[in-house]
């Protein structure tokens, strides 16, 4: 099995993001979330905890940038995990996405998603929450815990559908 460095993973995401339309639209942000969630799933499959942490920060920083906001990397990881916890995703809140890779589910069963699918679903859903968070910030408003949970629930259902396709 060929190993790939975190820099190579991020370069692949950047190459894909650079192919997206330049205008900062919701569609561009949605595609960014899917690309990043896919990278997180691939990292989970390879048990690459460093890339999972980088992915949390990358997704948060890019969504902030797409929303016209600036965020320090150390605050990006904190925000990712804080919103995850408020959404009810305790493993991500406590350990980041790498916590999900420790779930140890049987990937052969059709009824239970494997670790990579869980990480994709979680990263996608948290990405959608982050997108809403930054939208509210731009409006000088805040996202309530109830709005976070609702957004996460809807995004999780979307991600589950995407993961099955």
Coordinates of N, CA and C in Angstrom, one line a residue:
X1 N 0.8 -1.2 0.0 CA 0.0 0.0 0.0 C 0.9 1.2 0.0
X2 N 0.6 2.1 -0.9 CA 1.4 3.4 -1.1 C 0.9 4.4 0.0
X3 N 1.9 5.0 0.7 CA 1.6 6.0 1.7 C 1.7 7.3 1.1
X4 N 0.8 8.2 1.6 CA 0.8 9.6 1.1 C 0.9 10.5 2.3
X5 N 1.7 11.6 2.1 CA 1.9 12.5 3.2 C 0.7 13.4 3.4
X6 N 0.6 14.0 4.6 CA -0.5 15.0 4.8 C -0.4 16.2 3.8
X7 N 0.8 16.6 3.4 CA 1.0 17.7 2.4 C 0.4 17.2 1.1
X8 N 0.6 16.0 0.7 CA 0.1 15.5 -0.6 C -1.4 15.4 -0.6
X9 N -2.0 15.0 0.6 CA -3.4 15.0 0.7 C -4.0 16.4 0.5
X10 N -3.4 17.4 1.2 CA -3.9 18.7 1.2 C -3.7 19.3 -0.2
X11 N -2.6 19.0 -0.9 CA -2.4 19.5 -2.2 C -3.5 18.9 -3.2
X12 N -3.9 17.7 -3.0 CA -4.9 17.1 -3.8 C -6.2 17.9 -3.5
X13 N -6.5 18.2 -2.3 CA -7.8 19.0 -2.0 C -7.7 20.3 -2.7
X14 N -6.5 21.0 -2.5 CA -6.3 22.3 -3.1 C -6.5 22.3 -4.6
X15 N -5.9 21.2 -5.3 CA -6.1 21.1 -6.7 C -7.6 21.0 -7.1
X16 N -8.3 20.2 -6.3 CA -9.7 20.1 -6.6 C -10.5 21.3 -6.3
X17 N -10.1 22.0 -5.2 CA -10.8 23.3 -4.9 C -10.5 24.3 -6.0
X18 N -9.3 24.3 -6.5 CA -8.9 25.3 -7.5 C -9.7 25.1 -8.8
X19 N -10.3 24.0 -9.0 CA -11.1 23.7 -10.2 C -12.5 24.2 -10.0
X20 N -12.9 24.5 -8.8 CA -14.3 25.0 -8.5 C -14.4 26.4 -9.0
X21 N -15.6 26.8 -9.3 CA -15.8 28.2 -9.7 C -15.3 29.2 -8.7
X22 N -14.7 30.3 -9.1 CA -14.0 31.2 -8.2 C -15.0 32.0 -7.3
X23 N -16.2 32.3 -7.8 CA -17.1 33.1 -7.0 C -17.5 32.3 -5.7
X24 N -17.6 33.0 -4.7 CA -17.8 32.4 -3.4 C -19.3 32.1 -3.1
X25 N -19.7 31.0 -3.7 CA -21.1 30.7 -3.6 C -21.4 29.5 -2.6
X26 N -22.6 29.3 -2.3 CA -23.0 28.2 -1.5 C -22.5 26.9 -2.1
X27 N -22.7 26.8 -3.5 CA -22.3 25.6 -4.2 C -20.8 25.3 -4.0
X28 N -20.0 26.3 -4.1 CA -18.5 26.2 -3.9 C -18.2 25.7 -2.5
X29 N -18.9 26.3 -1.5 CA -18.7 25.8 -0.1 C -19.1 24.4 0.1
X30 N -20.3 24.0 -0.5 CA -20.7 22.6 -0.4 C -19.7 21.7 -1.0
X31 N -19.2 22.0 -2.2 CA -18.2 21.2 -2.8 C -16.9 21.1 -2.0
X32 N -16.5 22.2 -1.4 CA -15.4 22.2 -0.5 C -15.6 21.2 0.7
X33 N -16.8 21.2 1.2 CA -17.1 20.3 2.4 C -17.1 18.9 1.9
X34 N -17.6 18.6 0.7 CA -17.6 17.2 0.3 C -16.1 16.7 0.0
X35 N -15.3 17.6 -0.6 CA -13.9 17.2 -0.9 C -13.2 17.0 0.4
X36 N -13.4 17.8 1.4 CA -12.7 17.7 2.7 C -13.2 16.5 3.4
X37 N -14.5 16.3 3.4 CA -15.0 15.1 4.1 C -14.5 13.8 3.5
X38 N -14.4 13.8 2.2 CA -13.8 12.6 1.5 C -12.3 12.4 1.9
X39 N -11.6 13.5 2.0 CA -10.2 13.4 2.5 C -10.1 12.8 3.9
X40 N -11.0 13.3 4.7 CA -11.1 12.8 6.1 C -11.4 11.3 6.1
X41 N -12.3 10.9 5.3 CA -12.7 9.5 5.2 C -11.5 8.6 4.8
X42 N -10.8 9.1 3.8 CA -9.6 8.4 3.3 C -8.5 8.3 4.4
X43 N -8.3 9.4 5.1 CA -7.4 9.4 6.2 C -7.8 8.4 7.3
X44 N -9.1 8.3 7.6 CA -9.6 7.4 8.6 C -9.4 6.0 8.2
X45 N -9.6 5.7 6.9 CA -9.3 4.4 6.3 C -7.9 4.0 6.6
X46 N -7.0 4.9 6.5 CA -5.5 4.6 6.7 C -5.1 4.9 8.1
X47 N -6.0 5.2 9.0 CA -5.7 5.5 10.4 C -4.7 6.6 10.6
X48 N -4.8 7.6 9.7 CA -3.9 8.7 9.7 C -4.4 9.8 10.6
X49 N -4.1 9.8 11.9 CA -4.6 10.8 12.8 C -4.1 12.2 12.6
X50 N -2.9 12.3 12.1 CA -2.4 13.7 11.8 C -3.2 14.3 10.7
X51 N -3.4 13.6 9.7 CA -4.2 14.2 8.6 C -5.6 14.5 9.0
X52 N -6.2 13.7 9.9 CA -7.6 14.0 10.4 C -7.6 15.3 11.2
X53 N -6.5 15.6 12.0 CA -6.4 16.8 12.7 C -6.2 18.0 11.7
X54 N -5.4 17.8 10.7 CA -5.1 18.8 9.7 C -6.4 19.1 9.0
X55 N -7.2 18.1 8.7 CA -8.4 18.2 7.9 C -9.4 19.1 8.7
X56 N -9.5 18.9 10.0 CA -10.4 19.7 10.8 C -10.1 21.2 10.7
X57 N -8.8 21.5 10.8 CA -8.3 22.8 10.7 C -8.5 23.4 9.3
X58 N -8.1 22.6 8.3 CA -8.2 23.0 7.0 C -9.7 23.4 6.6
X59 N -10.6 22.5 6.9 CA -12.0 22.8 6.6 C -12.5 24.1 7.3
X60 N -12.2 24.2 8.5 CA -12.6 25.4 9.3 C -12.0 26.7 8.7
X61 N -10.7 26.6 8.4 CA -10.0 27.8 7.9 C -10.6 28.2 6.5
X62 N -10.8 27.2 5.7 CA -11.2 27.5 4.3 C -12.7 28.0 4.3
X63 N -13.5 27.5 5.2 CA -14.9 28.0 5.2 C -14.9 29.4 5.8
X64 N -14.1 29.7 6.7 CA -14.0 31.0 7.3 C -13.5 32.0 6.1
X65 N -12.5 31.6 5.4 CA -12.0 32.4 4.3 C -13.1 32.6 3.2
X66 N -13.8 31.5 2.9 CA -14.8 31.6 1.9 C -15.9 32.6 2.3
X67 N -16.1 32.7 3.7 CA -17.1 33.6 4.2 C -16.6 35.0 4.5
X68 N -15.3 35.2 4.1 CA -14.7 36.5 4.2 C -14.2 36.8 5.7
X69 N -13.9 35.8 6.4 CA -13.5 36.0 7.8 C -12.1 35.4 8.0
X70 N -11.4 35.8 9.0 CA -10.1 35.3 9.3 C -10.1 34.6 10.7
X71 N -9.4 33.5 10.8 CA -9.4 32.7 12.0 C -8.0 32.1 12.1
X72 N -7.4 32.1 13.3 CA -6.1 31.5 13.6 C -6.3 30.0 13.6
X73 N -5.3 29.2 13.1 CA -5.3 27.8 13.1 C -5.7 27.1 14.4
X74 N -5.1 27.7 15.5 CA -5.4 27.1 16.9 C -6.9 27.3 17.2
X75 N -7.5 28.4 16.8 CA -8.9 28.7 17.0 C -9.8 27.9 16.1
X76 N -9.3 27.5 14.9 CA -10.0 26.7 14.0 C -10.3 25.3 14.5
X77 N -9.3 24.7 15.1 CA -9.5 23.4 15.6 C -10.4 23.4 16.8
X78 N -10.2 24.4 17.7 CA -11.1 24.6 18.8 C -12.6 24.8 18.4
X79 N -12.8 25.6 17.4 CA -14.1 25.9 16.9 C -14.8 24.6 16.3
X80 N -14.0 23.9 15.5 CA -14.5 22.6 14.9 C -15.0 21.7 16.0
X81 N -14.2 21.5 17.0 CA -14.5 20.6 18.1 C -15.7 21.1 19.0
X82 N -15.7 22.4 19.2 CA -16.7 23.1 20.0 C -18.1 22.9 19.4
X83 N -18.2 23.2 18.1 CA -19.4 23.1 17.4 C -19.8 21.6 17.2
X84 N -18.9 20.7 17.1 CA -19.2 19.3 17.1 C -19.8 18.9 18.4
X85 N -19.3 19.3 19.5 CA -19.8 19.0 20.8 C -21.2 19.5 21.0
X86 N -21.4 20.7 20.5 CA -22.8 21.3 20.7 C -23.8 20.6 19.8
X87 N -23.3 20.1 18.7 CA -24.2 19.3 17.8 C -24.5 18.0 18.3
X88 N -23.8 17.5 19.3 CA -24.1 16.2 20.0 C -23.1 15.1 19.5
X89 N -22.1 15.5 18.8 CA -21.1 14.5 18.4 C -20.0 14.4 19.4
X90 N -20.2 13.7 20.5 CA -19.3 13.7 21.6 C -17.9 13.2 21.2
X91 N -17.8 12.1 20.4 CA -16.5 11.6 20.0 C -15.7 12.7 19.3
X92 N -16.3 13.4 18.4 CA -15.5 14.4 17.7 C -15.2 15.6 18.6
X93 N -16.1 15.9 19.5 CA -15.8 17.0 20.4 C -14.7 16.7 21.3
X94 N -14.6 15.4 21.8 CA -13.6 15.1 22.7 C -12.2 14.8 22.0
X95 N -12.3 14.1 20.9 CA -11.0 13.7 20.3 C -10.8 14.2 18.9
X96 N -11.7 14.9 18.3 CA -11.6 15.3 16.9 C -12.1 14.1 16.1
X97 N -11.9 14.2 14.8 CA -12.4 13.1 13.9 C -11.6 11.8 14.2
X98 N -10.4 11.9 14.8 CA -9.7 10.7 15.1 C -10.4 9.8 16.1
X99 N -11.3 10.4 16.9 CA -12.0 9.6 17.9 C -13.0 8.7 17.2
X100 N -13.5 9.1 16.1 CA -14.4 8.2 15.3 C -13.7 7.0 14.7
X101 N -12.4 7.1 14.5 CA -11.7 6.0 13.9 C -11.4 4.9 15.0
X102 N -11.7 5.2 16.2 CA -11.5 4.3 17.3 C -12.8 3.6 17.7
X103 N -13.8 3.8 16.9 CA -15.1 3.2 17.2 C -15.1 1.7 17.1
X104 N -14.3 1.2 16.1 CA -14.1 -0.2 15.9 C -15.4 -0.9 15.4
X105 N -16.1 -0.3 14.5 CA -17.3 -1.0 13.9 C -16.9 -2.0 12.9
X106 N -17.7 -3.0 12.7 CA -17.4 -4.0 11.7 C -17.8 -3.5 10.3
X107 N -16.9 -3.3 9.4 CA -17.2 -2.7 8.1 C -17.8 -3.6 7.1
X108 N -18.0 -4.9 7.5 CA -18.6 -5.9 6.6 C -20.1 -5.9 6.7
X109 N -20.7 -5.3 7.7 CA -22.2 -5.3 7.8 C -22.8 -4.2 7.0
X110 N -23.9 -4.5 6.4 CA -24.6 -3.5 5.6 C -25.4 -2.5 6.4
X111 N -25.7 -2.9 7.6 CA -26.6 -2.0 8.5 C -25.8 -1.0 9.2
X112 N -24.5 -1.2 9.4 CA -23.7 -0.3 10.2 C -22.6 0.3 9.3
X113 N -22.5 1.6 9.2 CA -21.4 2.1 8.4 C -20.1 1.9 9.0
X114 N -19.1 1.8 8.1 CA -17.7 1.6 8.6 C -17.1 2.9 9.1
X115 N -15.9 2.9 9.6 CA -15.3 4.0 10.2 C -15.1 5.2 9.2
X116 N -14.7 4.8 8.0 CA -14.5 5.9 7.0 C -15.8 6.6 6.7
X117 N -16.9 5.8 6.6 CA -18.2 6.4 6.3 C -18.6 7.3 7.5
X118 N -18.4 6.9 8.7 CA -18.7 7.7 9.9 C -18.0 9.0 9.9
X119 N -16.7 8.9 9.5 CA -15.9 10.1 9.5 C -16.3 11.1 8.4
X120 N -16.7 10.5 7.2 CA -17.2 11.3 6.1 C -18.5 12.0 6.6
X121 N -19.4 11.3 7.1 CA -20.7 11.8 7.6 C -20.5 12.9 8.6
X122 N -19.6 12.6 9.6 CA -19.4 13.6 10.7 C -18.7 14.9 10.1
X123 N -17.7 14.7 9.3 CA -17.0 15.9 8.8 C -17.9 16.7 7.9
X124 N -18.7 16.0 7.1 CA -19.6 16.7 6.2 C -20.6 17.5 7.1
X125 N -21.2 16.9 8.1 CA -22.2 17.5 8.9 C -21.6 18.7 9.7
X126 N -20.5 18.5 10.2 CA -19.8 19.6 11.0 C -19.5 20.7 10.0
X127 N -19.0 20.4 8.8 CA -18.8 21.4 7.8 C -20.0 22.3 7.5
X128 N -21.1 21.6 7.4 CA -22.4 22.4 7.2 C -22.7 23.3 8.4
X129 N -22.4 22.8 9.6 CA -22.7 23.6 10.8 C -21.7 24.8 10.7
X130 N -20.4 24.6 10.4 CA -19.5 25.7 10.3 C -19.9 26.7 9.2
X131 N -20.4 26.2 8.1 CA -20.9 27.1 7.1 C -22.0 28.1 7.6
X132 N -22.9 27.5 8.4 CA -24.0 28.3 9.0 C -23.4 29.2 10.1
X133 N -22.5 28.7 10.8 CA -21.8 29.5 11.9 C -21.2 30.8 11.2
X134 N -20.4 30.6 10.2 CA -19.8 31.8 9.5 C -20.8 32.7 8.9
X135 N -21.9 32.2 8.3 CA -22.9 33.0 7.8 C -23.5 33.9 8.9
X136 N -23.8 33.3 10.0 CA -24.4 34.1 11.1 C -23.4 35.1 11.6
X137 N -22.1 34.8 11.7 CA -21.1 35.7 12.1 C -21.0 36.9 11.1
X138 N -21.2 36.7 9.9 CA -21.1 37.7 8.9 C -22.3 38.7 9.1
X139 N -23.4 38.1 9.6 CA -24.6 39.0 9.9 C -24.6 39.6 11.3
X140 N -23.5 39.4 12.0 CA -23.3 39.9 13.4 C -24.4 39.2 14.3
X141 N -24.6 37.9 14.0 CA -25.5 37.1 14.8 C -24.8 35.9 15.3
X142 N -25.5 35.1 16.1 CA -24.9 33.9 16.6 C -25.8 32.7 16.3
X143 N -25.2 31.6 16.2 CA -25.9 30.3 16.0 C -26.3 29.7 17.4
X144 N -27.5 29.5 17.6 CA -27.9 28.9 18.9 C -27.6 27.4 18.9
X145 N -27.5 26.8 20.1 CA -27.3 25.4 20.2 C -28.4 24.6 19.5
X146 N -29.6 25.0 19.6 CA -30.7 24.3 18.9 C -30.5 24.4 17.4
X147 N -30.1 25.6 16.8 CA -29.8 25.7 15.4 C -28.7 24.8 15.0
X148 N -27.7 24.7 15.8 CA -26.5 23.8 15.5 C -27.0 22.4 15.4
X149 N -27.8 21.9 16.4 CA -28.3 20.6 16.4 C -29.2 20.3 15.2
X150 N -30.0 21.2 14.8 CA -30.9 21.1 13.7 C -30.1 21.0 12.4
X151 N -29.2 21.9 12.2 CA -28.3 21.9 11.0 C -27.5 20.6 10.9
X152 N -27.0 20.2 12.0 CA -26.2 18.9 12.1 C -27.1 17.7 11.7
X153 N -28.3 17.7 12.2 CA -29.2 16.6 11.9 C -29.5 16.5 10.5
X154 N -29.8 17.6 9.9 CA -30.2 17.7 8.4 C -29.0 17.3 7.6
X155 N -27.8 17.9 7.9 CA -26.6 17.6 7.2 C -26.1 16.2 7.3
X156 N -26.4 15.6 8.5 CA -26.0 14.2 8.7 C -26.8 13.3 7.8
X157 N -28.1 13.6 7.6 CA -29.0 12.8 6.8 C -28.5 12.9 5.3
X158 N -28.1 14.2 4.9 CA -27.6 14.4 3.5 C -26.3 13.6 3.3
X159 N -25.4 13.6 4.3 CA -24.2 12.9 4.2 C -24.4 11.4 4.2
X160 N -25.3 10.9 4.9 CA -25.6 9.5 4.9 C -26.1 9.0 3.5
X161 N -26.9 9.9 2.9 CA -27.3 9.6 1.5 C -26.2 9.6 0.6
X162 N -25.3 10.6 0.7 CA -24.1 10.7 -0.2 C -23.2 9.5 0.0
X163 N -23.0 9.1 1.3 CA -22.1 8.0 1.6 C -22.6 6.7 1.0
X164 N -23.9 6.6 0.8 CA -24.5 5.3 0.2 C -24.3 5.3 -1.3
X165 N -24.2 6.5 -1.9 CA -24.1 6.6 -3.4 C -22.8 6.2 -3.9

